[in-house]
XYZ file of C-alpha atoms in Angstrom:
277
model
C 14.892 -9.761 5.321
C 16.422 -6.660 6.831
C 15.453 -3.454 7.081
C 17.966 -0.686 6.640
C 17.899 3.370 7.094
C 19.947 4.939 4.548
C 21.189 8.761 4.323
C 21.848 8.922 0.399
C 21.566 11.059 -2.918
C 23.912 13.376 -4.665
C 24.153 15.613 -1.499
C 23.699 13.484 1.166
C 20.599 14.615 1.658
C 17.937 12.252 1.817
C 16.670 9.639 4.397
C 15.336 6.170 3.110
C 14.520 2.842 4.420
C 15.372 -0.258 2.204
C 14.036 -3.686 2.497
C 16.288 -6.201 1.506
C 15.203 -9.841 1.133
C 17.301 -12.384 2.753
C 17.796 -14.114 -0.610
C 17.801 -11.230 -3.649
C 15.532 -13.203 -5.897
C 13.921 -10.586 -8.291
C 15.837 -7.805 -10.167
C 12.656 -5.521 -9.613
C 12.888 -2.841 -7.100
C 9.793 -1.143 -5.587
C 10.073 2.568 -4.746
C 7.473 4.242 -2.469
C 7.146 8.115 -3.107
C 5.497 10.649 -0.681
C 1.988 10.828 -0.649
C 1.759 14.953 -0.366
C 3.762 15.829 2.584
C 3.405 12.680 4.374
C 6.401 11.293 5.452
C 8.017 7.990 3.880
C 5.915 5.714 6.442
C 2.687 6.520 4.343
C -0.577 7.567 5.278
C -1.446 5.184 8.236
C 1.741 3.139 7.765
C 0.549 2.013 4.396
C 3.906 1.988 2.747
C 5.423 0.209 6.056
C 2.746 -2.470 5.497
C 3.337 -2.747 1.741
C 7.255 -2.828 1.497
C 7.378 -5.421 4.276
C 4.689 -7.331 2.717
C 7.037 -7.093 -0.779
C 10.330 -7.398 1.241
C 8.939 -11.053 2.625
C 7.607 -11.979 -1.162
C 11.030 -11.299 -2.602
C 10.738 -7.630 -4.079
C 13.684 -5.233 -2.912
C 11.993 -1.664 -1.809
C 12.654 1.649 -1.197
C 10.686 3.916 1.090
C 11.984 7.328 1.394
C 11.201 10.782 1.778
C 11.938 13.637 -1.267
C 14.045 16.641 -0.869
C 12.701 19.096 1.756
C 10.016 16.365 2.882
C 10.191 14.584 6.445
C 13.411 13.735 7.604
C 14.981 14.702 4.057
C 16.801 18.153 3.616
C 17.428 19.832 0.316
C 20.110 19.297 -1.708
C 21.239 22.801 -2.513
C 20.896 22.261 -5.869
C 18.994 24.757 -8.088
C 16.407 22.996 -9.612
C 12.915 23.009 -10.865
C 10.530 20.752 -9.202
C 10.311 18.464 -11.736
C 14.118 18.695 -12.060
C 14.385 17.783 -8.326
C 11.822 14.948 -8.055
C 13.583 13.385 -11.140
C 16.901 13.663 -9.723
C 15.469 12.198 -6.147
C 14.069 8.876 -7.700
C 17.129 8.606 -9.851
C 19.265 8.689 -6.236
C 16.623 6.313 -5.108
C 16.776 3.493 -7.958
C 20.934 3.943 -7.731
C 20.403 2.960 -4.151
C 18.508 0.134 -4.577
C 20.998 -1.137 -7.372
C 23.839 -0.767 -5.391
C 22.210 -2.375 -2.377
C 20.466 -5.584 -4.313
C 21.172 -5.582 -7.273
C 18.187 -4.384 -9.314
C 18.017 -3.300 -12.823
C 14.556 -2.493 -13.213
C 12.059 -0.278 -11.030
C 8.426 0.009 -9.932
C 7.608 3.645 -9.033
C 4.135 3.882 -6.551
C 2.695 7.490 -5.434
C -0.492 8.553 -3.662
C -2.065 11.740 -4.903
C 0.881 14.483 -5.568
C 2.749 10.681 -5.466
C 1.121 9.755 -8.411
C 2.091 12.886 -10.285
C 5.939 12.869 -9.114
C 6.261 9.339 -10.473
C 4.186 9.849 -13.681
C 6.794 12.389 -14.040
C 9.716 10.225 -13.521
C 8.119 6.519 -15.650
C 7.451 9.334 -18.638
C 11.101 9.911 -18.837
C 13.525 7.274 -16.932
C 14.191 4.122 -18.775
C 15.227 2.091 -15.855
C 10.703 2.578 -15.143
C 9.453 -0.598 -15.917
C 6.267 0.015 -14.248
C 4.207 2.263 -12.206
C 1.338 2.289 -9.870
C -0.569 5.023 -9.591
C -3.238 5.723 -6.492
C -5.886 8.114 -7.137
C -3.448 9.920 -9.947
C -4.400 12.054 -12.513
C -8.315 12.523 -13.409
C -10.241 14.709 -15.187
C -14.290 15.137 -14.667
C -15.689 14.281 -17.986
C -19.318 13.965 -19.747
C -20.178 10.818 -18.347
C -18.936 11.874 -14.915
C -21.427 14.847 -14.855
C -24.038 12.574 -16.506
C -23.598 9.818 -13.315
C -23.214 12.795 -10.707
C -25.877 14.943 -11.489
C -28.568 12.842 -13.005
C -29.212 11.128 -9.810
C -29.764 14.861 -8.228
C -32.621 15.295 -10.577
C -34.657 12.556 -9.356
C -33.985 12.880 -5.896
C -37.183 14.186 -4.734
C -35.910 14.522 -1.087
C -33.536 16.901 -2.432
C -36.082 18.755 -4.410
C -38.384 19.139 -1.341
C -35.806 20.512 0.488
C -35.205 22.971 -2.061
C -39.014 24.229 -2.789
C -39.249 24.638 1.075
C -36.502 26.796 1.844
C -36.779 28.335 -1.490
C -33.170 28.245 -2.287
C -30.236 25.648 -2.453
C -29.819 24.660 1.178
C -25.936 25.404 2.978
C -25.681 21.201 2.826
C -26.785 20.864 -0.531
C -24.208 23.827 -1.702
C -20.977 21.724 0.450
C -21.412 18.633 -1.475
C -20.388 19.542 -5.057
C -16.939 21.625 -4.157
C -13.542 21.460 -5.983
C -11.668 18.276 -5.791
C -9.810 18.362 -2.346
C -7.294 16.087 -3.098
C -7.078 16.767 -6.838
C -3.145 16.660 -7.975
C -1.576 19.558 -9.405
C -3.588 20.381 -12.960
C -1.553 19.046 -16.330
C -3.467 19.080 -19.955
C -5.313 16.058 -20.157
C -4.405 15.503 -23.422
C -0.657 15.450 -22.484
C -1.161 12.896 -19.895
C -2.566 10.990 -22.350
C -0.194 11.169 -24.427
C 2.131 10.122 -21.589
C 0.466 6.977 -20.835
C 0.703 6.166 -24.816
C 4.526 6.445 -24.365
C 4.466 4.461 -21.346
C 3.063 1.435 -22.422
C 4.804 1.690 -26.068
C 7.959 1.406 -24.122
C 6.997 -1.709 -22.868
C 5.520 -0.444 -18.981
C 3.108 -2.264 -16.763
C 0.667 0.792 -15.497
C -1.560 0.124 -12.525
C -4.116 3.061 -11.910
C -5.912 2.098 -8.557
C -8.804 4.662 -7.487
C -10.728 5.552 -4.732
C -14.038 6.354 -3.858
C -12.502 9.297 -1.872
C -12.184 11.355 -4.893
C -15.616 10.982 -6.298
C -15.317 14.456 -6.747
C -13.978 14.420 -9.621
C -13.644 10.363 -10.416
C -16.975 7.908 -9.746
C -16.837 4.985 -12.329
C -14.483 2.647 -13.243
C -15.658 3.976 -17.418
C -13.684 6.776 -16.493
C -10.532 5.590 -16.818
C -11.124 5.203 -20.828
C -13.592 8.486 -21.010
C -10.231 10.090 -19.583
C -7.546 8.614 -21.573
C -8.804 7.124 -24.368
C -8.321 3.295 -25.722
C -4.966 3.102 -24.294
C -6.603 1.927 -21.023
C -7.895 -1.031 -22.367
C -4.195 -2.362 -23.505
C -3.330 -5.470 -22.044
C -0.294 -4.020 -19.939
C -2.790 -1.199 -18.302
C -4.633 -2.676 -15.255
C -7.138 -0.470 -13.821
C -9.705 -0.327 -10.827
C -11.914 1.742 -9.155
C -12.248 1.027 -5.654
C -15.242 2.967 -4.194
C -15.685 1.928 -0.664
C -12.348 2.916 0.029
C -11.427 6.775 0.937
C -8.222 8.518 -0.867
C -6.099 7.647 2.431
C -7.355 4.052 2.982
C -7.709 5.043 6.545
C -9.731 1.647 7.332
C -7.782 -1.249 8.107
C -9.711 -3.618 5.843
C -9.457 -1.214 3.178
C -5.781 -1.616 3.279
C -5.042 -4.993 3.644
C -6.778 -4.938 0.531
C -4.941 -2.412 -1.421
C -1.526 -4.408 -0.272
C -3.537 -7.210 -1.418
C -3.942 -5.765 -4.783
C -0.753 -4.740 -5.465
C 0.838 -7.910 -4.986
C -1.212 -10.057 -6.991
C -0.815 -6.916 -9.872
C 3.425 -7.678 -8.870
C 3.236 -11.021 -8.735
C 1.943 -11.364 -12.391
C 3.741 -8.472 -14.094
C 6.968 -8.723 -12.320
C 7.057 -12.496 -10.881
C 9.826 -13.311 -8.571
C 11.715 -16.380 -9.766
C 12.201 -19.271 -7.888
C 15.690 -19.644 -6.117
C 18.543 -20.796 -8.379
C 16.677 -19.542 -11.824
C 17.734 -16.135 -13.459
C 14.635 -13.690 -13.339
């Protein structure tokens, strides 16, 4: 495997690191999008660890900065945010196609990166799979039941409230608006997007962490949010309650990399050398 830095794109404005396996065996390339404003290495070098592991398994990868993020500049074109994201990812896929011969792609993003990957996955037929980390989610009736009922039976909390005559400042801080919520999009629209993705044959992996417990708190919430499509064989869902949003702990990052590796191996296996992919 070797890594190479590229300046690429329609205005040569994008910067990324491509990992190309020594013996290219898979037609599937993996493209990692920025997590918010974190540049292409990912939070705590998550993208570096993941891409190098995938390269060792035979997958070509690209971790890159979207326009105006990290080392990438503006294309100079007049585009909406959605148009810019789609064009940037298309440039990234074209680069991997040219360097590694990839014909289909798996996109991965965390938080707003998941939202951007979602936007592209909805419309680009080259996208065969997507890994959404802490992507779209909505507070549901089930969420509220699981969140508030334990509080009702928390006697220590009631004693604090009664002794002080009102909710304490500490309690007030326990139910803020979501800190890591991505930009809103109507739930019905996102649900329909997932249905369309699956109908096209896409494989989807949703991994949500305990770091978004302000609006997601149980694996049942996948179906509560998005309906029966979450039970389709092409959709995999995982709720990792013990992990925080950015996978700050080394052990949590390692387990995340293992989950992604296993999912890719099942859904986009690298063929044995000498066989067609």
